[in-house]
Short mmCIF file of C-alpha atoms in Angstrom, two decimals:
data_model
loop_
_atom_site.label_atom_id
_atom_site.label_comp_id
_atom_site.label_asym_id
_atom_site.label_seq_id
_atom_site.Cartn_x
_atom_site.Cartn_y
_atom_site.Cartn_z
CA MET A 1 7.47 -24.19 21.64
CA SER A 2 10.66 -25.77 22.89
CA ASP A 3 11.67 -27.64 19.76
CA SER A 4 12.85 -25.01 17.29
CA GLY A 5 13.23 -27.63 14.54
CA THR A 6 9.53 -28.41 14.79
CA ALA A 7 8.68 -24.71 14.83
CA ASP A 8 10.79 -24.11 11.72
CA ASP A 9 9.12 -27.05 9.96
CA ILE A 10 5.68 -25.65 10.72
CA MET A 11 6.70 -22.16 9.63
CA GLY A 12 8.02 -23.52 6.34
CA ALA A 13 4.78 -25.45 5.82
CA THR A 14 2.76 -22.30 6.59
CA TYR A 15 4.79 -20.37 4.01
CA ARG A 16 4.13 -22.99 1.31
CA ALA A 17 0.45 -23.29 2.21
CA LEU A 18 -0.01 -19.50 2.00
CA CYS A 19 1.63 -19.47 -1.43
CA SER A 20 -0.63 -22.29 -2.66
CA HIS A 21 -3.94 -21.30 -1.08
CA GLY A 22 -3.72 -17.61 -0.17
CA TYR A 23 -4.86 -16.40 3.22
CA ALA A 24 -8.65 -16.33 2.82
CA ASP A 25 -9.06 -20.04 2.13
CA LEU A 26 -6.20 -21.31 4.31
CA THR A 27 -7.03 -24.13 6.72
CA MET A 28 -4.96 -25.92 9.35
CA GLN A 29 -5.33 -29.01 7.16
CA ASP A 30 -3.64 -27.15 4.25
CA ILE A 31 -0.71 -26.38 6.52
CA ALA A 32 -0.57 -29.95 7.82
CA ASP A 33 -0.57 -31.18 4.20
CA GLU A 34 2.58 -29.14 3.54
CA SER A 35 4.36 -30.58 6.59
CA ASP A 36 5.06 -34.01 8.02
CA LYS A 37 2.72 -33.21 10.93
CA SER A 38 -0.91 -34.09 11.41
CA LYS A 39 -3.54 -31.42 11.88
CA ALA A 40 -3.90 -32.64 15.49
CA SER A 41 -0.19 -32.13 16.01
CA LEU A 42 -0.43 -28.54 14.71
CA HIS A 43 -3.24 -27.92 17.18
CA TYR A 44 -1.04 -29.29 19.94
CA HIS A 45 1.49 -26.54 19.20
CA TYR A 46 -0.93 -23.73 18.27
CA ASP A 47 -4.44 -23.33 19.63
CA SER A 48 -5.84 -21.90 16.43
CA LYS A 49 -5.03 -20.80 12.89
CA HIS A 50 -4.93 -17.26 14.27
CA ASP A 51 -2.25 -18.21 16.82
CA LEU A 52 -0.22 -20.05 14.20
CA LEU A 53 -0.36 -17.06 11.85
CA CYS A 54 0.69 -14.71 14.64
CA ALA A 55 3.71 -16.97 15.25
CA PHE A 56 4.33 -16.97 11.50
CA LEU A 57 4.36 -13.14 11.39
CA GLU A 58 6.92 -13.18 14.23
CA TYR A 59 9.01 -15.68 12.28
CA LEU A 60 8.84 -13.42 9.20
CA TYR A 61 9.77 -10.44 11.34
CA ASP A 62 12.93 -12.16 12.57
CA GLY A 63 13.89 -12.94 8.97
CA PHE A 64 13.13 -9.37 7.91
CA VAL A 65 15.32 -7.90 10.64
CA ASP A 66 18.18 -10.22 9.63
CA ARG A 67 17.75 -9.36 5.97
CA VAL A 68 17.35 -5.58 6.04
CA GLY A 69 18.74 -4.46 9.40
CA ASP A 70 22.04 -2.66 9.80
CA PRO A 71 22.74 -2.06 6.08
CA GLU A 72 26.30 -1.61 4.91
CA GLY A 73 27.60 1.47 3.15
CA GLU A 74 30.45 3.95 3.30
CA ASP A 75 28.26 6.84 4.42
CA PRO A 76 24.69 7.47 5.61
CA ARG A 77 23.49 8.07 2.04
CA ALA A 78 24.82 4.68 0.86
CA ARG A 79 23.37 2.96 3.94
CA LEU A 80 19.96 4.52 3.38
CA LEU A 81 19.89 3.40 -0.26
CA ALA A 82 21.13 -0.08 0.70
CA LEU A 83 18.24 -0.36 3.17
CA VAL A 84 15.73 0.72 0.50
CA ASP A 85 17.17 -1.86 -1.90
CA ALA A 86 17.02 -4.60 0.72
CA VAL A 87 13.33 -3.89 1.35
CA LEU A 88 12.41 -3.65 -2.35
CA ASP A 89 14.43 -6.73 -3.33
CA LYS A 90 12.22 -9.67 -2.53
CA PRO A 91 14.08 -12.60 -0.98
CA GLU A 92 14.95 -14.83 -3.91
CA ASP A 93 12.46 -17.53 -3.08
CA ASP A 94 9.50 -15.20 -2.41
CA SER A 95 6.84 -15.65 -5.03
CA GLU A 96 4.20 -13.21 -6.17
CA ALA A 97 1.71 -15.46 -4.40
CA PHE A 98 3.43 -14.85 -1.09
CA GLY A 99 3.33 -11.05 -1.48
CA THR A 100 -0.35 -11.40 -2.21
CA ALA A 101 -0.96 -13.50 0.90
CA ILE A 102 0.81 -10.88 3.00
CA LEU A 103 -1.40 -8.12 1.56
CA GLU A 104 -4.43 -10.27 2.38
CA ILE A 105 -3.18 -10.55 5.96
CA ARG A 106 -2.55 -6.77 6.05
CA ALA A 107 -6.18 -6.23 5.02
CA GLN A 108 -7.28 -8.30 8.05
CA ALA A 109 -5.44 -6.07 10.52
CA PRO A 110 -8.52 -4.04 11.54
CA TYR A 111 -10.34 -7.27 12.44
CA GLU A 112 -7.36 -9.03 14.02
CA PRO A 113 -5.50 -6.96 16.61
CA GLY A 114 -2.87 -9.72 16.86
CA PHE A 115 -2.07 -9.25 13.17
CA ARG A 116 -2.06 -5.44 13.40
CA GLU A 117 0.31 -5.48 16.37
CA ARG A 118 2.77 -7.75 14.58
CA LEU A 119 2.53 -6.03 11.20
CA THR A 120 3.13 -2.66 12.82
CA ARG A 121 6.43 -3.99 14.17
CA PHE A 122 7.82 -4.30 10.63
CA ASP A 123 7.05 -0.65 9.93
CA GLU A 124 8.38 0.52 13.29
CA PHE A 125 11.60 -1.40 12.79
CA LEU A 126 12.07 0.25 9.39
CA VAL A 127 11.24 3.70 10.75
CA ASP A 128 13.77 3.24 13.56
CA GLU A 129 16.52 2.03 11.19
CA LEU A 130 15.91 4.85 8.71
CA GLU A 131 15.65 7.45 11.46
CA ALA A 132 19.01 6.36 12.92
CA ILE A 133 20.69 6.60 9.50
CA LEU A 134 19.12 10.00 8.86
CA GLU A 135 20.23 11.27 12.28
CA ASP A 136 23.78 10.07 11.59
CA GLY A 137 23.68 11.81 8.23
CA VAL A 138 22.44 15.10 9.63
CA ALA A 139 25.11 14.92 12.35
CA ASP A 140 28.00 14.24 9.94
CA GLY A 141 26.82 16.78 7.35
CA THR A 142 25.76 14.24 4.69
CA PHE A 143 22.13 15.31 4.96
CA ASP A 144 20.77 18.81 5.15
CA GLU A 145 20.29 20.08 8.69
CA GLY A 146 16.66 20.92 7.83
CA VAL A 147 15.81 17.20 7.38
CA ASP A 148 13.45 15.88 10.05
CA PRO A 149 14.69 12.31 10.60
CA GLU A 150 11.47 10.88 12.02
CA GLU A 151 9.04 12.40 9.50
CA THR A 152 11.37 11.58 6.61
CA ALA A 153 11.71 7.99 7.84
CA ARG A 154 7.92 7.62 8.00
CA PHE A 155 7.58 9.06 4.51
CA VAL A 156 10.10 6.59 3.06
CA VAL A 157 8.26 3.71 4.78
CA THR A 158 4.98 4.93 3.22
CA VAL A 159 6.66 4.86 -0.20
CA LEU A 160 7.92 1.31 0.41
CA THR A 161 4.46 0.19 1.54
CA GLY A 162 2.94 1.73 -1.58
CA ALA A 163 5.45 -0.09 -3.80
CA ALA A 164 4.63 -3.43 -2.12
CA THR A 165 0.88 -2.85 -2.53
CA GLU A 166 1.23 -1.87 -6.21
CA ARG A 167 3.36 -4.94 -6.87
CA VAL A 168 0.36 -7.07 -5.80
CA THR A 169 -2.51 -4.97 -7.13
CA ALA A 170 -1.12 -3.90 -10.47
CA GLY A 171 1.77 -6.36 -10.87
CA ARG A 172 4.02 -3.31 -11.15
CA PRO A 173 7.77 -3.75 -10.74
CA THR A 174 9.50 -1.53 -8.18
CA GLU A 175 12.22 -0.03 -10.38
CA CYS A 176 10.50 3.35 -10.76
CA THR A 177 10.09 3.63 -6.97
CA ARG A 178 13.74 2.76 -6.45
CA ARG A 179 14.89 5.37 -8.96
CA MET A 180 12.61 8.08 -7.59
CA LEU A 181 13.66 7.40 -3.99
CA ALA A 182 17.32 7.67 -4.99
CA GLU A 183 16.51 10.98 -6.68
CA TYR A 184 14.59 12.08 -3.59
CA VAL A 185 17.62 11.37 -1.43
CA GLN A 186 19.83 13.19 -3.91
CA THR A 187 17.90 16.42 -4.25
CA HIS A 188 15.81 16.51 -1.09
CA LEU A 189 17.96 15.12 1.69
CA LEU A 190 21.60 15.67 0.77
CA ALA A 191 23.27 18.76 2.08
CA GLU A 192 24.29 21.07 -0.76
CA SER A 193 27.42 19.62 -2.24
CA PRO A 194 30.64 21.65 -2.22
CA GLU A 195 30.70 21.59 -6.04
CA VAL A 196 27.44 23.48 -6.16
CA GLU A 197 28.60 26.03 -3.63
CA ALA A 198 31.96 26.53 -5.33
CA MET B 1 -28.64 -2.55 -17.03
CA SER B 2 -31.15 -0.05 -18.36
CA ASP B 3 -32.61 1.20 -15.10
CA SER B 4 -29.95 3.37 -13.50
CA GLY B 5 -32.08 3.75 -10.35
CA THR B 6 -31.93 0.00 -9.82
CA ALA B 7 -28.20 -0.05 -10.51
CA ASP B 8 -27.63 2.77 -7.99
CA ASP B 9 -29.74 0.92 -5.40
CA ILE B 10 -27.68 -2.23 -5.86
CA MET B 11 -24.39 -0.29 -5.71
CA GLY B 12 -25.50 1.37 -2.46
CA ALA B 13 -26.43 -2.02 -1.03
CA THR B 14 -23.05 -3.43 -2.09
CA TYR B 15 -21.29 -0.57 -0.35
CA ARG B 16 -23.19 -1.16 2.91
CA ALA B 17 -22.70 -4.93 2.72
CA LEU B 18 -18.93 -4.54 2.20
CA CYS B 19 -18.75 -2.22 5.24
CA SER B 20 -20.67 -4.73 7.38
CA HIS B 21 -19.16 -8.01 6.20
CA GLY B 22 -15.84 -7.21 4.51
CA TYR B 23 -14.98 -8.75 1.17
CA ALA B 24 -13.91 -12.27 2.16
CA ASP B 25 -17.24 -13.29 3.69
CA LEU B 26 -19.52 -11.31 1.39
CA THR B 27 -22.41 -13.19 -0.21
CA MET B 28 -25.05 -12.16 -2.73
CA GLN B 29 -27.55 -12.69 0.10
CA ASP B 30 -25.72 -10.10 2.24
CA ILE B 31 -26.07 -7.59 -0.59
CA ALA B 32 -29.73 -8.50 -1.10
CA ASP B 33 -30.33 -7.99 2.64
CA GLU B 34 -29.05 -4.41 2.33
CA SER B 35 -31.36 -3.67 -0.61
CA ASP B 36 -35.05 -4.02 -1.38
CA LYS B 37 -34.19 -6.69 -3.97
CA SER B 38 -34.20 -10.45 -3.65
CA LYS B 39 -31.09 -12.50 -4.23
CA ALA B 40 -32.76 -13.86 -7.38
CA SER B 41 -33.28 -10.32 -8.61
CA LEU B 42 -29.58 -9.51 -8.07
CA HIS B 43 -28.68 -12.58 -10.10
CA TYR B 44 -31.00 -11.35 -12.85
CA HIS B 45 -28.87 -8.18 -13.12
CA TYR B 46 -25.45 -9.72 -12.43
CA ASP B 47 -24.44 -13.28 -13.24
CA SER B 48 -22.18 -13.65 -10.22
CA LYS B 49 -20.75 -11.89 -7.19
CA HIS B 50 -17.63 -11.33 -9.27
CA ASP B 51 -19.62 -9.50 -11.99
CA LEU B 52 -21.45 -7.43 -9.40
CA LEU B 53 -18.16 -6.42 -7.75
CA CYS B 54 -16.63 -5.51 -11.11
CA ALA B 55 -19.65 -3.23 -11.73
CA PHE B 56 -19.18 -1.84 -8.20
CA LEU B 57 -15.53 -0.99 -8.93
CA GLU B 58 -16.65 0.85 -12.08
CA TYR B 59 -19.25 2.72 -10.03
CA LEU B 60 -16.54 3.69 -7.50
CA TYR B 61 -14.27 4.76 -10.33
CA ASP B 62 -16.91 7.16 -11.68
CA GLY B 63 -17.30 8.67 -8.22
CA PHE B 64 -13.51 8.90 -7.81
CA VAL B 65 -13.11 10.74 -11.13
CA ASP B 66 -15.86 13.20 -10.15
CA ARG B 67 -14.32 13.73 -6.73
CA VAL B 68 -10.62 14.13 -7.50
CA GLY B 69 -10.46 14.97 -11.22
CA ASP B 70 -9.61 18.45 -12.55
CA PRO B 71 -8.60 20.01 -9.20
CA GLU B 72 -8.84 23.77 -8.76
CA GLY B 73 -5.91 26.01 -7.91
CA GLU B 74 -4.29 29.22 -9.05
CA ASP B 75 -1.19 27.50 -10.40
CA PRO B 76 0.11 23.95 -11.08
CA ARG B 77 1.56 23.68 -7.57
CA ALA B 78 -1.80 24.51 -5.94
CA ARG B 79 -3.60 22.11 -8.31
CA LEU B 80 -1.18 19.30 -7.52
CA LEU B 81 -1.62 19.76 -3.77
CA ALA B 82 -5.42 20.01 -4.18
CA LEU B 83 -5.37 16.68 -6.01
CA VAL B 84 -3.29 15.07 -3.25
CA ASP B 85 -5.70 16.41 -0.63
CA ALA B 86 -8.72 15.15 -2.55
CA VAL B 87 -7.24 11.64 -2.69
CA LEU B 88 -6.17 11.58 0.96
CA ASP B 89 -9.45 13.07 2.24
CA LYS B 90 -11.83 10.18 2.47
CA PRO B 91 -15.34 10.99 1.27
CA GLU B 92 -17.24 11.99 4.40
CA ASP B 93 -19.31 8.85 4.61
CA ASP B 94 -16.46 6.40 3.96
CA SER B 95 -15.80 4.29 7.01
CA GLU B 96 -12.61 2.54 8.04
CA ALA B 97 -14.46 -0.69 7.22
CA PHE B 98 -14.83 0.39 3.62
CA GLY B 99 -11.14 1.19 3.20
CA THR B 100 -10.44 -2.26 4.60
CA ALA B 101 -12.80 -3.94 2.14
CA ILE B 102 -11.08 -2.14 -0.73
CA LEU B 103 -7.67 -3.37 0.45
CA GLU B 104 -9.11 -6.90 0.61
CA ILE B 105 -10.27 -6.51 -3.00
CA ARG B 106 -6.83 -5.12 -3.96
CA ALA B 107 -5.25 -8.27 -2.49
CA GLN B 108 -7.46 -10.38 -4.78
CA ALA B 109 -6.20 -8.67 -7.94
CA PRO B 110 -3.68 -11.41 -8.85
CA TYR B 111 -6.46 -14.03 -8.71
CA GLU B 112 -9.13 -11.88 -10.38
CA PRO B 113 -8.04 -10.20 -13.62
CA GLY B 114 -11.37 -8.32 -13.71
CA PHE B 115 -10.50 -6.68 -10.40
CA ARG B 116 -6.93 -5.92 -11.43
CA GLU B 117 -8.04 -4.30 -14.68
CA ARG B 118 -10.51 -2.04 -12.88
CA LEU B 119 -8.26 -1.19 -9.94
CA THR B 120 -5.46 -0.26 -12.31
CA ARG B 121 -7.76 2.34 -13.88
CA PHE B 122 -7.82 4.33 -10.63
CA ASP B 123 -4.03 4.52 -10.60
CA GLU B 124 -3.79 5.31 -14.31
CA PHE B 125 -6.34 8.10 -13.94
CA LEU B 126 -4.31 9.60 -11.11
CA VAL B 127 -1.04 9.25 -13.00
CA ASP B 128 -2.58 10.99 -16.04
CA GLU B 129 -4.01 13.84 -13.96
CA LEU B 130 -0.75 14.38 -12.07
CA GLU B 131 1.33 14.10 -15.21
CA ALA B 132 -0.78 16.77 -16.95
CA ILE B 133 -0.40 19.14 -13.99
CA LEU B 134 3.35 18.49 -13.84
CA GLU B 135 3.70 19.11 -17.57
CA ASP B 136 1.81 22.39 -17.24
CA GLY B 137 4.05 23.35 -14.35
CA VAL B 138 7.27 22.57 -16.18
CA ALA B 139 5.98 24.50 -19.22
CA ASP B 140 5.03 27.62 -17.24
CA GLY B 141 8.17 27.59 -15.10
CA THR B 142 6.47 26.61 -11.81
CA PHE B 143 8.33 23.30 -11.70
CA ASP B 144 11.96 22.69 -12.38
CA GLU B 145 12.70 21.75 -15.99
CA GLY B 146 14.54 18.65 -14.72
CA VAL B 147 11.28 17.17 -13.36
CA ASP B 148 10.16 14.05 -15.26
CA PRO B 149 6.35 14.38 -15.26
CA GLU B 150 5.53 10.71 -15.76
CA GLU B 151 8.00 9.24 -13.26
CA THR B 152 7.12 11.90 -10.71
CA ALA B 153 3.41 11.23 -11.18
CA ARG B 154 3.97 7.49 -10.63
CA PHE B 155 6.01 8.20 -7.51
CA VAL B 156 3.28 10.39 -6.02
CA VAL B 157 0.69 7.67 -6.75
CA THR B 158 2.92 5.13 -4.97
CA VAL B 159 3.01 7.44 -1.93
CA LEU B 160 -0.79 7.78 -1.97
CA THR B 161 -1.18 3.99 -2.26
CA GLY B 162 1.17 3.52 0.68
CA ALA B 163 -0.80 5.98 2.78
CA ALA B 164 -4.07 4.16 2.01
CA THR B 165 -2.52 0.78 2.91
CA GLU B 166 -1.07 2.10 6.17
CA ARG B 167 -4.40 3.62 7.12
CA VAL B 168 -5.88 0.10 7.04
CA THR B 169 -2.95 -1.93 8.35
CA ALA B 170 -1.73 0.33 11.12
CA GLY B 171 -4.71 2.66 11.54
CA ARG B 172 -2.31 5.51 10.78
CA PRO B 173 -3.72 8.92 9.87
CA THR B 174 -2.47 10.48 6.63
CA GLU B 175 -1.33 13.86 7.99
CA CYS B 176 2.38 13.00 7.91
CA THR B 177 2.11 11.88 4.27
CA ARG B 178 0.29 15.08 3.36
CA ARG B 179 2.93 17.24 5.04
CA MET B 180 5.84 15.35 3.51
CA LEU B 181 4.34 15.44 0.02
CA ALA B 182 3.87 19.22 0.31
CA GLU B 183 7.51 19.48 1.37
CA TYR B 184 8.53 17.21 -1.52
CA VAL B 185 6.74 19.53 -3.96
CA GLN B 186 8.35 22.54 -2.33
CA THR B 187 11.96 21.44 -2.33
CA HIS B 188 12.04 18.78 -5.05
CA LEU B 189 9.71 19.97 -7.80
CA LEU B 190 9.51 23.75 -7.64
CA ALA B 191 11.84 25.69 -9.85
CA GLU B 192 14.29 27.67 -7.78
CA SER B 193 12.49 30.75 -6.60
CA PRO B 194 13.69 34.20 -7.72
CA GLU B 195 14.44 35.09 -4.07
CA VAL B 196 17.02 32.32 -3.88
CA GLU B 197 18.61 33.33 -7.16
CA ALA B 198 18.67 37.04 -6.28
#
């Protein structure tokens, strides 16, 4: 699509339609109704609902990378916790309905390789970011030298995925997860502090 | 329903129909096709697909409690790890398709209070079991006295939920989660061993 304004309009309409209708019942007409385009015009840009939703997942991915990538902090521990916070903090305008629609799309991954491929990118991006922070921290002595950066990164991503799923399924807030991850970093990852050794 | 044989037949048919069709497209006719009952007969026992699926979630819950409850082990650490293994080991006959159908049902929880209420029971059962084991372990000195049994139990359940979601979304095996949880127990929960103190 050459016109990025049009693409953004359609992506915004897709977001609103997913919030209103969920994934299972979503039609191209629902998306058209949320935009100033006709259904025929949507089909001119995207062959199918599947193609449009794949483009939508790519659009979300770009936003996700902007939002959570390269977290700030004075040391690897602060950067790791800032990344966790950025993932657990929903963007201000994300509704519960949107988190639900995303979980519906996640549940379609086994049937829709295009969805699985794009969803996996989110997790791989997070694993790579976390792994880089953990490697920095092991190198500069923040984290214990016994920490395996890749396995630890995957574990933290599993925790974040669990928190997102529970938010939808049980309506549970993520504060407990946040607190326990901070504690995990404190007692499991940090190198023994000089105070303890003294 | 008075005839438990009939109920078991219908639950078995529901299981097979969910594996074949997923949740989104499931009809009462699909379930009837997997059983020796007519669709009319299913409606005699259950008013709607929603009621039948609520009964199915209760049936799964009973099986889950039998399968993972009261884990064996020589001490609280062994019992905790046995519980984690029991949750992460799928029952032998559970297919990937079934895990997917369950995630689809999880994603419906915000729209279907009956589903949410029943799904929450699985998590609460697990939290209670883990919390009891953690309390035993703190009391007998296996686990560090600083361990908060309830928060730790909730954290472990979040990890297990994340692993189940990733298995569906990314087709990821659960070995890394299992390993990292064992390591978490080892370095985060266990009281300092006498060897270290000596």
